Amino acid sequence: MQRLRYIKQLGCASYVFPSANHTRFEHSLGVYFITCKIIEKIQSEIKKNYRDQISDSEFKELKKAMKAAALLHDIGQTPFSHDLEPYLYDFFLEKIENDDLEDAAAHELLSKLIIQKSDRISEIFNEHSIDKELVGNFITGKQLENYEYIFAQKVINGDIDADKIDYLLRDAYFTGVPFGNIDYNRILDMFTIWDDGQALQLAGIKKGYNAFESLVISRFQMYTSVYNHHTNRVVSTMMLYAFTECLKDEEKKDPSWLLYNIDDSIVSRIGSRDGNKLREIAPKKLGIQILFRNLYKRFLKTNEEILIKNVKIKNLMNRHKPFLYNNQFKIINEIGEELSNKNIITRTESLNHNIPYILIDIQKEKYFKDLNFVLIDPKDPDMEEVPHLKYIGRFLRHIKTDKPIIPWISYAFIQNKVNNRINREIEMSVKNYFNDNLGHEFWE
């Protein structure tokens, strides 16, 4: 848990927003606080209306699991937050249960794994009679054996939950952008419990629609303006390349060592490596470039409209998932070889031990999905669902959010000191490479 003090909440975003130095530790405490507030609100609701479905003793156990999940939900976060997840995720893949893989994010799976394997956490959980499996499933969103507890899971991992309330407020405050100014007190007041006929659900009261809507829209705006800012993406891509190259031959690439012993100081450690083997030069140079903010520049951007609206390209991207996900650095090296063969750059510059001329940003993260948070009108005798919030969720998904469906190639980046002629030739080579391998043009 203390490792989170040294992992920034927004990873590489501090290279764009200098004041964004808040940590995952602070965020975890914030999620715990908000979870406790939500528990207070729904506890009175359950005692008043649903005591026959959830007993006092059951809710007492659920409270402990919710609070533990809130505090530990980010314990599996990687250095620079989500940016190094793809690498560590591949390391841990064989240790993660198959039925956990479909919907959970990488850091959620790693958090659950730590909770399951940590002797210290097991000791504390046993002392306080906390269900370790339930806490892990609250974090990953895995379907619960007892579906009656779904409302408790949604407090931790839902469409509108304690995690999103805290990170939107915190990230907006520390970056200085105006998008996360949500009325969280109003949202907390408007949480309620709704029986959908199968189980109790975490829901919202209809008259709080504007507060819930502002959270949904703020999240969308934060992704487009902060989390996916192109400078944030270039630092992330440089960091991922340096990190993976650096650890190729590390004796300590044991997954447990990686997860428990690395934090955001990894970039300084990479930049100050003493190794002088050829394969160690590239990560060291990239680490130094990151430290001194000598960054690559964006020279190609995905045409999102084509990717979102063209069914043919969606299917094409899905068919090429293994090629895109597993060969990101192979793609970079192959393009470098092609550039040297055409004498656009020298062969020495294209070798793997030097800094690559180009980097490709291929994202796996699931940014948005269908919004299933329910608003109800307590004055309605049947307590029927009011679909207003679903409409705004579908609207945002329509304009931006098919990203979960396909591999998402966002940008191509190039070294900063490249003249315009070489830049144009490299641009054509990159476009041709992807056209030849994927069979379609999708760059702007």
GROMACS .gro file of C-alpha atoms in nm:
model
  444
    1MET     CA    1   0.000   0.000   0.000
    2GLN     CA    2   0.282   0.241   0.088
    3ARG     CA    3   0.427   0.193  -0.261
    4LEU     CA    4   0.132   0.397  -0.391
    5ARG     CA    5   0.280   0.707  -0.225
    6TYR     CA    6   0.540   0.701  -0.503
    7ILE     CA    7   0.308   0.640  -0.799
    8LYS     CA    8   0.148   0.946  -0.954
    9GLN     CA    9  -0.225   0.932  -1.007
   10LEU     CA   10  -0.198   1.058  -1.364
   11GLY     CA   11   0.126   0.893  -1.467
   12CYS     CA   12   0.299   1.092  -1.739
   13ALA     CA   13   0.037   1.370  -1.742
   14SER     CA   14   0.258   1.585  -1.519
   15TYR     CA   15   0.468   1.652  -1.830
   16VAL     CA   16   0.164   1.842  -1.961
   17PHE     CA   17   0.007   1.961  -1.634
   18PRO     CA   18   0.300   2.038  -1.399
   19SER     CA   19   0.084   2.049  -1.085
   20ALA     CA   20  -0.057   1.698  -1.143
   21ASN     CA   21   0.173   1.532  -0.889
   22HIS     CA   22  -0.095   1.377  -0.669
   23THR     CA   23  -0.054   1.007  -0.596
   24ARG     CA   24  -0.248   0.683  -0.600
   25PHE     CA   25  -0.214   0.672  -0.222
   26GLU     CA   26  -0.410   0.996  -0.181
   27HIS     CA   27  -0.668   0.874  -0.431
   28SER     CA   28  -0.712   0.545  -0.243
   29LEU     CA   29  -0.784   0.734   0.079
   30GLY     CA   30  -1.033   0.950  -0.111
   31VAL     CA   31  -1.214   0.648  -0.252
   32TYR     CA   32  -1.230   0.500   0.099
   33PHE     CA   33  -1.383   0.824   0.232
   34ILE     CA   34  -1.646   0.844  -0.043
   35THR     CA   35  -1.727   0.473  -0.007
   36CYS     CA   36  -1.793   0.528   0.364
   37LYS     CA   37  -2.030   0.814   0.276
   38ILE     CA   38  -2.218   0.599   0.024
   39ILE     CA   39  -2.241   0.317   0.279
   40GLU     CA   40  -2.399   0.555   0.530
   41LYS     CA   41  -2.657   0.658   0.270
   42ILE     CA   42  -2.756   0.311   0.151
   43GLN     CA   43  -2.745   0.155   0.499
   44SER     CA   44  -3.039   0.362   0.615
   45GLU     CA   45  -3.223   0.277   0.292
   46ILE     CA   46  -3.169  -0.097   0.340
   47LYS     CA   47  -3.272  -0.090   0.706
   48LYS     CA   48  -3.587   0.099   0.615
   49ASN     CA   49  -3.702  -0.092   0.307
   50TYR     CA   50  -3.498  -0.408   0.242
   51ARG     CA   51  -3.415  -0.567   0.577
   52ASP     CA   52  -3.590  -0.887   0.468
   53GLN     CA   53  -3.343  -0.919   0.176
   54ILE     CA   54  -3.020  -0.811   0.346
   55SER     CA   55  -2.989  -0.881   0.719
   56ASP     CA   56  -2.795  -0.658   0.956
   57SER     CA   57  -2.522  -0.920   0.994
   58GLU     CA   58  -2.491  -0.960   0.615
   59PHE     CA   59  -2.463  -0.585   0.565
   60LYS     CA   60  -2.199  -0.566   0.838
   61GLU     CA   61  -1.984  -0.814   0.644
   62LEU     CA   62  -2.048  -0.630   0.317
   63LYS     CA   63  -1.943  -0.300   0.476
   64LYS     CA   64  -1.607  -0.446   0.574
   65ALA     CA   65  -1.553  -0.588   0.225
   66MET     CA   66  -1.653  -0.260   0.056
   67LYS     CA   67  -1.419  -0.054   0.274
   68ALA     CA   68  -1.131  -0.296   0.218
   69ALA     CA   69  -1.191  -0.296  -0.158
   70ALA     CA   70  -1.204   0.084  -0.164
   71LEU     CA   71  -0.873   0.114   0.018
   72LEU     CA   72  -0.697  -0.158  -0.184
   73HIS     CA   73  -0.856  -0.115  -0.527
   74ASP     CA   74  -0.538   0.042  -0.672
   75ILE     CA   75  -0.281  -0.168  -0.488
   76GLY     CA   76  -0.187  -0.330  -0.821
   77GLN     CA   77  -0.119   0.000  -0.996
   78THR     CA   78   0.203   0.009  -1.196
   79PRO     CA   79   0.465   0.287  -1.218
   80PHE     CA   80   0.333   0.586  -1.409
   81SER     CA   81  -0.011   0.440  -1.331
   82HIS     CA   82  -0.173   0.273  -1.633
   83ASP     CA   83   0.114   0.332  -1.873
   84LEU     CA   84   0.318   0.020  -1.792
   85GLU     CA   85   0.020  -0.208  -1.732
   86PRO     CA   86   0.042  -0.391  -2.068
   87TYR     CA   87   0.393  -0.515  -1.985
   88LEU     CA   88   0.321  -0.636  -1.630
   89TYR     CA   89  -0.016  -0.773  -1.737
   90ASP     CA   90   0.157  -1.009  -1.982
   91PHE     CA   91   0.390  -1.125  -1.704
   92PHE     CA   92   0.102  -1.212  -1.473
   93LEU     CA   93  -0.139  -1.350  -1.733
   94GLU     CA   94  -0.083  -1.717  -1.646
   95LYS     CA   95  -0.154  -1.650  -1.278
   96ILE     CA   96  -0.490  -1.483  -1.336
   97GLU     CA   97  -0.811  -1.684  -1.348
   98ASN     CA   98  -0.954  -1.707  -1.699
   99ASP     CA   99  -1.301  -1.595  -1.594
  100ASP     CA  100  -1.153  -1.272  -1.459
  101LEU     CA  101  -1.002  -1.164  -1.789
  102GLU     CA  102  -1.294  -1.050  -1.999
  103ASP     CA  103  -1.400  -0.717  -1.847
  104ALA     CA  104  -1.148  -0.627  -1.577
  105ALA     CA  105  -0.870  -0.375  -1.634
  106ALA     CA  106  -0.511  -0.493  -1.591
  107HIS     CA  107  -0.452  -0.304  -1.265
  108GLU     CA  108  -0.774  -0.449  -1.119
  109LEU     CA  109  -0.654  -0.801  -1.194
  110LEU     CA  110  -0.314  -0.727  -1.043
  111SER     CA  111  -0.482  -0.578  -0.733
  112LYS     CA  112  -0.687  -0.893  -0.687
  113LEU     CA  113  -0.377  -1.107  -0.733
  114ILE     CA  114  -0.186  -0.917  -0.462
  115ILE     CA  115  -0.481  -0.949  -0.223
  116GLN     CA  116  -0.494  -1.323  -0.287
  117LYS     CA  117  -0.118  -1.382  -0.252
  118SER     CA  118  -0.013  -1.139   0.022
  119ASP     CA  119   0.042  -1.307   0.359
  120ARG     CA  120   0.015  -0.973   0.541
  121ILE     CA  121  -0.320  -0.888   0.381
  122SER     CA  122  -0.448  -1.240   0.455
  123GLU     CA  123  -0.346  -1.199   0.819
  124ILE     CA  124  -0.533  -0.868   0.852
  125PHE     CA  125  -0.839  -1.000   0.667
  126ASN     CA  126  -0.854  -1.309   0.889
  127GLU     CA  127  -0.822  -1.094   1.201
  128HIS     CA  128  -1.120  -0.882   1.096
  129SER     CA  129  -1.321  -1.160   0.925
  130ILE     CA  130  -1.306  -0.999   0.580
  131ASP     CA  131  -1.386  -1.218   0.279
  132LYS     CA  132  -1.074  -1.198   0.058
  133GLU     CA  133  -1.245  -1.344  -0.249
  134LEU     CA  134  -1.536  -1.101  -0.217
  135VAL     CA  135  -1.301  -0.803  -0.191
  136GLY     CA  136  -1.114  -0.916  -0.504
  137ASN     CA  137  -1.437  -0.960  -0.697
  138PHE     CA  138  -1.561  -0.618  -0.588
  139ILE     CA  139  -1.244  -0.470  -0.740
  140THR     CA  140  -1.248  -0.662  -1.070
  141GLY     CA  141  -1.624  -0.649  -1.120
  142LYS     CA  142  -1.641  -1.026  -1.160
  143GLN     CA  143  -1.993  -1.167  -1.134
  144LEU     CA  144  -2.064  -1.252  -0.773
  145GLU     CA  145  -2.176  -1.592  -0.652
  146ASN     CA  146  -2.441  -1.416  -0.444
  147TYR     CA  147  -2.606  -1.180  -0.693
  148GLU     CA  148  -2.790  -1.013  -0.405
  149TYR     CA  149  -2.464  -0.833  -0.327
  150ILE     CA  150  -2.438  -0.663  -0.667
  151PHE     CA  151  -2.531  -0.323  -0.520
  152ALA     CA  152  -2.225  -0.338  -0.293
  153GLN     CA  153  -1.996  -0.425  -0.583
  154LYS     CA  154  -2.125  -0.128  -0.784
  155VAL     CA  155  -2.016   0.110  -0.509
  156ILE     CA  156  -1.657   0.006  -0.592
  157ASN     CA  157  -1.678  -0.092  -0.959
  158GLY     CA  158  -1.980   0.053  -1.133
  159ASP     CA  159  -2.072   0.307  -1.397
  160ILE     CA  160  -2.097   0.577  -1.129
  161ASP     CA  161  -1.892   0.474  -0.827
  162ALA     CA  162  -1.668   0.603  -0.549
  163ASP     CA  163  -1.356   0.564  -0.765
  164LYS     CA  164  -1.484   0.786  -1.047
  165ILE     CA  165  -1.620   1.051  -0.811
  166ASP     CA  166  -1.282   1.086  -0.642
  167TYR     CA  167  -1.052   1.075  -0.943
  168LEU     CA  168  -1.258   1.323  -1.145
  169LEU     CA  169  -1.260   1.576  -0.861
  170ARG     CA  170  -0.895   1.517  -0.772
  171ASP     CA  171  -0.760   1.511  -1.129
  172ALA     CA  172  -0.949   1.824  -1.232
  173TYR     CA  173  -0.827   2.011  -0.924
  174PHE     CA  174  -0.460   1.923  -0.969
  175THR     CA  175  -0.451   1.969  -1.347
  176GLY     CA  176  -0.647   2.296  -1.329
  177VAL     CA  177  -0.894   2.202  -1.603
  178PRO     CA  178  -1.259   2.307  -1.551
  179PHE     CA  179  -1.419   1.973  -1.643
  180GLY     CA  180  -1.431   1.782  -1.315
  181ASN     CA  181  -1.623   2.033  -1.106
  182ILE     CA  182  -1.901   1.792  -1.016
  183ASP     CA  183  -2.138   1.838  -0.722
  184TYR     CA  184  -2.029   1.528  -0.535
  185ASN     CA  185  -2.234   1.608  -0.224
  186ARG     CA  186  -2.546   1.614  -0.438
  187ILE     CA  187  -2.446   1.285  -0.601
  188LEU     CA  188  -2.392   1.121  -0.261
  189ASP     CA  189  -2.732   1.247  -0.143
  190MET     CA  190  -2.900   1.109  -0.455
  191PHE     CA  191  -2.770   0.751  -0.428
  192THR     CA  192  -3.038   0.499  -0.340
  193ILE     CA  193  -3.119   0.128  -0.356
  194TRP     CA  194  -3.357  -0.019  -0.614
  195ASP     CA  195  -3.499  -0.369  -0.637
  196ASP     CA  196  -3.506  -0.467  -1.004
  197GLY     CA  197  -3.684  -0.794  -0.934
  198GLN     CA  198  -3.365  -0.999  -0.930
  199ALA     CA  199  -3.148  -0.819  -0.677
  200LEU     CA  200  -3.089  -0.489  -0.506
  201GLN     CA  201  -2.912  -0.239  -0.732
  202LEU     CA  202  -2.721   0.081  -0.661
  203ALA     CA  203  -2.925   0.352  -0.831
  204GLY     CA  204  -2.981   0.724  -0.842
  205ILE     CA  205  -3.288   0.932  -0.760
  206LYS     CA  206  -3.437   1.100  -1.065
  207LYS     CA  207  -3.426   1.454  -0.926
  208GLY     CA  208  -3.046   1.424  -0.902
  209TYR     CA  209  -3.023   1.370  -1.277
  210ASN     CA  210  -2.817   1.684  -1.346
  211ALA     CA  211  -2.553   1.590  -1.090
  212PHE     CA  212  -2.513   1.239  -1.231
  213GLU     CA  213  -2.513   1.373  -1.586
  214SER     CA  214  -2.234   1.619  -1.503
  215LEU     CA  215  -2.018   1.332  -1.379
  216VAL     CA  216  -2.067   1.133  -1.700
  217ILE     CA  217  -1.989   1.431  -1.921
  218SER     CA  218  -1.693   1.538  -1.704
  219ARG     CA  219  -1.539   1.194  -1.741
  220PHE     CA  220  -1.573   1.214  -2.118
  221GLN     CA  221  -1.412   1.559  -2.121
  222MET     CA  222  -1.126   1.451  -1.895
  223TYR     CA  223  -1.041   1.162  -2.127
  224THR     CA  224  -1.031   1.377  -2.436
  225SER     CA  225  -0.848   1.672  -2.277
  226VAL     CA  226  -0.625   1.522  -2.007
  227TYR     CA  227  -0.588   1.144  -2.005
  228ASN     CA  228  -0.543   1.116  -2.383
  229HIS     CA  229  -0.354   1.441  -2.439
  230HIS     CA  230  -0.101   1.366  -2.712
  231THR     CA  231   0.198   1.477  -2.501
  232ASN     CA  232   0.084   1.245  -2.225
  233ARG     CA  233   0.066   0.965  -2.482
  234VAL     CA  234   0.413   1.032  -2.624
  235VAL     CA  235   0.578   1.020  -2.279
  236SER     CA  236   0.383   0.703  -2.201
  237THR     CA  237   0.495   0.539  -2.525
  238MET     CA  238   0.859   0.640  -2.471
  239MET     CA  239   0.842   0.510  -2.115
  240LEU     CA  240   0.691   0.177  -2.217
  241TYR     CA  241   0.956   0.123  -2.485
  242ALA     CA  242   1.242   0.211  -2.248
  243PHE     CA  243   1.099  -0.003  -1.968
  244THR     CA  244   1.048  -0.317  -2.176
  245GLU     CA  245   1.387  -0.288  -2.347
  246CYS     CA  246   1.557  -0.226  -2.013
  247LEU     CA  247   1.411  -0.536  -1.849
  248LYS     CA  248   1.459  -0.780  -2.136
  249ASP     CA  249   1.772  -0.922  -1.975
  250GLU     CA  250   1.711  -0.826  -1.614
  251GLU     CA  251   1.776  -1.103  -1.365
  252LYS     CA  252   1.502  -0.953  -1.150
  253LYS     CA  253   1.222  -0.970  -1.402
  254ASP     CA  254   1.038  -1.205  -1.170
  255PRO     CA  255   0.677  -1.077  -1.163
  256SER     CA  256   0.667  -1.046  -0.784
  257TRP     CA  257   0.979  -0.831  -0.783
  258LEU     CA  258   0.839  -0.612  -1.059
  259LEU     CA  259   0.511  -0.552  -0.884
  260TYR     CA  260   0.633  -0.496  -0.530
  261ASN     CA  261   0.956  -0.305  -0.593
  262ILE     CA  262   0.905  -0.056  -0.875
  263ASP     CA  263   0.747   0.287  -0.861
  264ASP     CA  264   0.775   0.614  -1.054
  265SER     CA  265   1.147   0.635  -0.974
  266ILE     CA  266   1.197   0.374  -1.247
  267VAL     CA  267   1.256   0.645  -1.508
  268SER     CA  268   1.550   0.786  -1.309
  269ARG     CA  269   1.688   0.438  -1.257
  270ILE     CA  270   1.666   0.365  -1.629
  271GLY     CA  271   1.836   0.695  -1.716
  272SER     CA  272   2.122   0.631  -1.473
  273ARG     CA  273   2.194   0.268  -1.568
  274ASP     CA  274   2.562   0.178  -1.586
  275GLY     CA  275   2.521  -0.091  -1.849
  276ASN     CA  276   2.719  -0.040  -2.168
  277LYS     CA  277   2.590  -0.331  -2.372
  278LEU     CA  278   2.447  -0.221  -2.705
  279ARG     CA  279   2.096  -0.334  -2.612
  280GLU     CA  280   2.113  -0.121  -2.295
  281ILE     CA  281   2.190   0.206  -2.472
  282ALA     CA  282   1.841   0.273  -2.610
  283PRO     CA  283   1.648   0.256  -2.279
  284LYS     CA  284   1.915   0.464  -2.105
  285LYS     CA  285   1.899   0.735  -2.372
  286LEU     CA  286   1.519   0.734  -2.369
  287GLY     CA  287   1.519   0.758  -1.990
  288ILE     CA  288   1.744   1.065  -2.009
  289GLN     CA  289   1.523   1.219  -2.278
  290ILE     CA  290   1.216   1.171  -2.060
  291LEU     CA  291   1.390   1.319  -1.755
  292PHE     CA  292   1.489   1.630  -1.951
  293ARG     CA  293   1.160   1.644  -2.144
  294ASN     CA  294   1.329   1.599  -2.481
  295LEU     CA  295   1.023   1.430  -2.626
  296TYR     CA  296   0.926   1.282  -2.958
  297LYS     CA  297   0.671   1.483  -3.153
  298ARG     CA  298   0.342   1.373  -3.301
  299PHE     CA  299   0.344   1.340  -3.679
  300LEU     CA  300   0.050   1.109  -3.751
  301LYS     CA  301  -0.290   1.088  -3.585
  302THR     CA  302  -0.562   0.829  -3.624
  303ASN     CA  303  -0.874   0.937  -3.811
  304GLU     CA  304  -1.116   0.846  -3.533
  305GLU     CA  305  -1.423   0.901  -3.747
  306ILE     CA  306  -1.310   0.630  -3.988
  307LEU     CA  307  -1.231   0.387  -3.707
  308ILE     CA  308  -1.561   0.447  -3.530
  309LYS     CA  309  -1.801   0.451  -3.824
  310ASN     CA  310  -1.642   0.209  -4.071
  311VAL     CA  311  -1.759  -0.143  -3.986
  312LYS     CA  312  -1.507  -0.293  -4.228
  313ILE     CA  313  -1.216  -0.134  -4.040
  314LYS     CA  314  -1.356  -0.242  -3.703
  315ASN     CA  315  -1.363  -0.601  -3.821
  316LEU     CA  316  -1.018  -0.560  -3.974
  317MET     CA  317  -0.872  -0.430  -3.648
  318ASN     CA  318  -1.029  -0.714  -3.451
  319ARG     CA  319  -0.877  -0.972  -3.686
  320HIS     CA  320  -0.535  -0.813  -3.638
  321LYS     CA  321  -0.546  -0.786  -3.259
  322PRO     CA  322  -0.259  -1.034  -3.205
  323PHE     CA  323  -0.046  -0.854  -3.463
  324LEU     CA  324  -0.106  -0.514  -3.303
  325TYR     CA  325  -0.099  -0.609  -2.936
  326ASN     CA  326   0.196  -0.848  -2.939
  327ASN     CA  327   0.422  -0.684  -3.194
  328GLN     CA  328   0.426  -0.316  -3.102
  329PHE     CA  329   0.805  -0.294  -3.084
  330LYS     CA  330   0.857  -0.540  -3.368
  331ILE     CA  331   0.652  -0.300  -3.583
  332ILE     CA  332   0.877  -0.011  -3.479
  333ASN     CA  333   1.192  -0.207  -3.566
  334GLU     CA  334   1.055  -0.330  -3.899
  335ILE     CA  335   0.964   0.024  -4.004
  336GLY     CA  336   1.315   0.133  -3.900
  337GLU     CA  337   1.468  -0.139  -4.119
  338GLU     CA  338   1.250  -0.031  -4.411
  339LEU     CA  339   1.357   0.331  -4.367
  340SER     CA  340   1.723   0.233  -4.369
  341ASN     CA  341   1.676   0.012  -4.677
  342LYS     CA  342   1.536   0.316  -4.858
  343ASN     CA  343   1.830   0.524  -4.733
  344ILE     CA  344   1.588   0.760  -4.556
  345ILE     CA  345   1.788   0.704  -4.239
  346THR     CA  346   2.122   0.530  -4.199
  347ARG     CA  347   2.131   0.162  -4.109
  348THR     CA  348   2.319   0.244  -3.789
  349GLU     CA  349   2.030   0.466  -3.680
  350SER     CA  350   1.778   0.186  -3.736
  351LEU     CA  351   1.954  -0.078  -3.524
  352ASN     CA  352   1.773  -0.193  -3.213
  353HIS     CA  353   2.040  -0.061  -2.976
  354ASN     CA  354   1.978   0.300  -3.082
  355ILE     CA  355   1.675   0.511  -3.008
  356PRO     CA  356   1.406   0.434  -3.268
  357TYR     CA  357   1.316   0.708  -3.512
  358ILE     CA  358   0.946   0.644  -3.465
  359LEU     CA  359   0.717   0.515  -3.191
  360ILE     CA  360   0.361   0.387  -3.237
  361ASP     CA  361   0.098   0.434  -2.967
  362ILE     CA  362  -0.124   0.123  -2.958
  363GLN     CA  363  -0.364   0.133  -2.664
  364LYS     CA  364  -0.541  -0.160  -2.501
  365GLU     CA  365  -0.726   0.033  -2.233
  366LYS     CA  366  -1.107   0.021  -2.224
  367TYR     CA  367  -1.210   0.383  -2.192
  368PHE     CA  368  -1.587   0.371  -2.221
  369LYS     CA  369  -1.864   0.117  -2.227
  370ASP     CA  370  -2.243   0.121  -2.223
  371LEU     CA  371  -2.381   0.315  -1.928
  372ASN     CA  372  -2.617   0.104  -1.717
  373PHE     CA  373  -2.663   0.324  -1.412
  374VAL     CA  374  -3.031   0.341  -1.325
  375LEU     CA  375  -3.229   0.649  -1.221
  376ILE     CA  376  -3.559   0.591  -1.043
  377ASP     CA  377  -3.848   0.803  -0.920
  378PRO     CA  378  -3.931   0.704  -0.559
  379LYS     CA  379  -4.274   0.867  -0.596
  380ASP     CA  380  -4.363   0.615  -0.865
  381PRO     CA  381  -4.545   0.324  -0.694
  382ASP     CA  382  -4.369   0.076  -0.923
  383MET     CA  383  -4.026   0.244  -0.886
  384GLU     CA  384  -3.970   0.202  -1.259
  385GLU     CA  385  -3.641   0.287  -1.424
  386VAL     CA  386  -3.606   0.633  -1.580
  387PRO     CA  387  -3.380   0.599  -1.886
  388HIS     CA  388  -3.251   0.958  -1.915
  389LEU     CA  389  -2.895   0.883  -1.807
  390LYS     CA  390  -2.869   0.594  -2.051
  391TYR     CA  391  -2.941   0.833  -2.336
  392ILE     CA  392  -2.647   1.058  -2.251
  393GLY     CA  393  -2.426   0.750  -2.218
  394ARG     CA  394  -2.532   0.626  -2.560
  395PHE     CA  395  -2.474   0.970  -2.710
  396LEU     CA  396  -2.118   0.984  -2.578
  397ARG     CA  397  -2.055   0.628  -2.692
  398HIS     CA  398  -2.179   0.719  -3.038
  399ILE     CA  399  -1.940   1.010  -3.083
  400LYS     CA  400  -1.632   0.869  -2.913
  401THR     CA  401  -1.657   0.537  -2.749
  402ASP     CA  402  -1.617   0.237  -2.975
  403LYS     CA  403  -1.264   0.210  -2.838
  404PRO     CA  404  -1.338  -0.101  -2.631
  405ILE     CA  405  -1.427  -0.289  -2.949
  406ILE     CA  406  -1.104  -0.251  -3.142
  407PRO     CA  407  -0.730  -0.207  -3.090
  408TRP     CA  408  -0.681   0.168  -3.088
  409ILE     CA  409  -0.380   0.308  -3.274
  410SER     CA  410  -0.381   0.671  -3.164
  411TYR     CA  411  -0.058   0.830  -3.282
  412ALA     CA  412   0.275   0.784  -3.452
  413PHE     CA  413   0.559   0.983  -3.297
  414ILE     CA  414   0.893   1.085  -3.445
  415GLN     CA  415   1.221   1.207  -3.300
  416ASN     CA  416   1.224   1.581  -3.245
  417LYS     CA  417   1.523   1.671  -3.462
  418VAL     CA  418   1.415   1.548  -3.804
  419ASN     CA  419   1.401   1.775  -4.107
  420ASN     CA  420   1.080   1.817  -4.308
  421ARG     CA  421   1.193   1.612  -4.608
  422ILE     CA  422   1.280   1.309  -4.395
  423ASN     CA  423   0.964   1.364  -4.192
  424ARG     CA  424   0.747   1.338  -4.507
  425GLU     CA  425   0.928   1.026  -4.628
  426ILE     CA  426   0.895   0.858  -4.288
  427GLU     CA  427   0.526   0.951  -4.279
  428MET     CA  428   0.468   0.779  -4.614
  429SER     CA  429   0.663   0.471  -4.503
  430VAL     CA  430   0.457   0.437  -4.184
  431LYS     CA  431   0.129   0.476  -4.374
  432ASN     CA  432   0.238   0.221  -4.635
  433TYR     CA  433   0.349  -0.025  -4.368
  434PHE     CA  434   0.010  -0.028  -4.199
  435ASN     CA  435  -0.176  -0.028  -4.529
  436ASP     CA  436   0.022  -0.335  -4.640
  437ASN     CA  437  -0.031  -0.520  -4.311
  438LEU     CA  438  -0.387  -0.415  -4.229
  439GLY     CA  439  -0.521  -0.346  -4.575
  440HIS     CA  440  -0.676  -0.007  -4.507
  441GLU     CA  441  -0.590   0.362  -4.459
  442PHE     CA  442  -0.693   0.509  -4.122
  443TRP     CA  443  -0.453   0.799  -4.060
  444GLU     CA  444  -0.558   1.161  -4.090
   0.00000   0.00000   0.00000
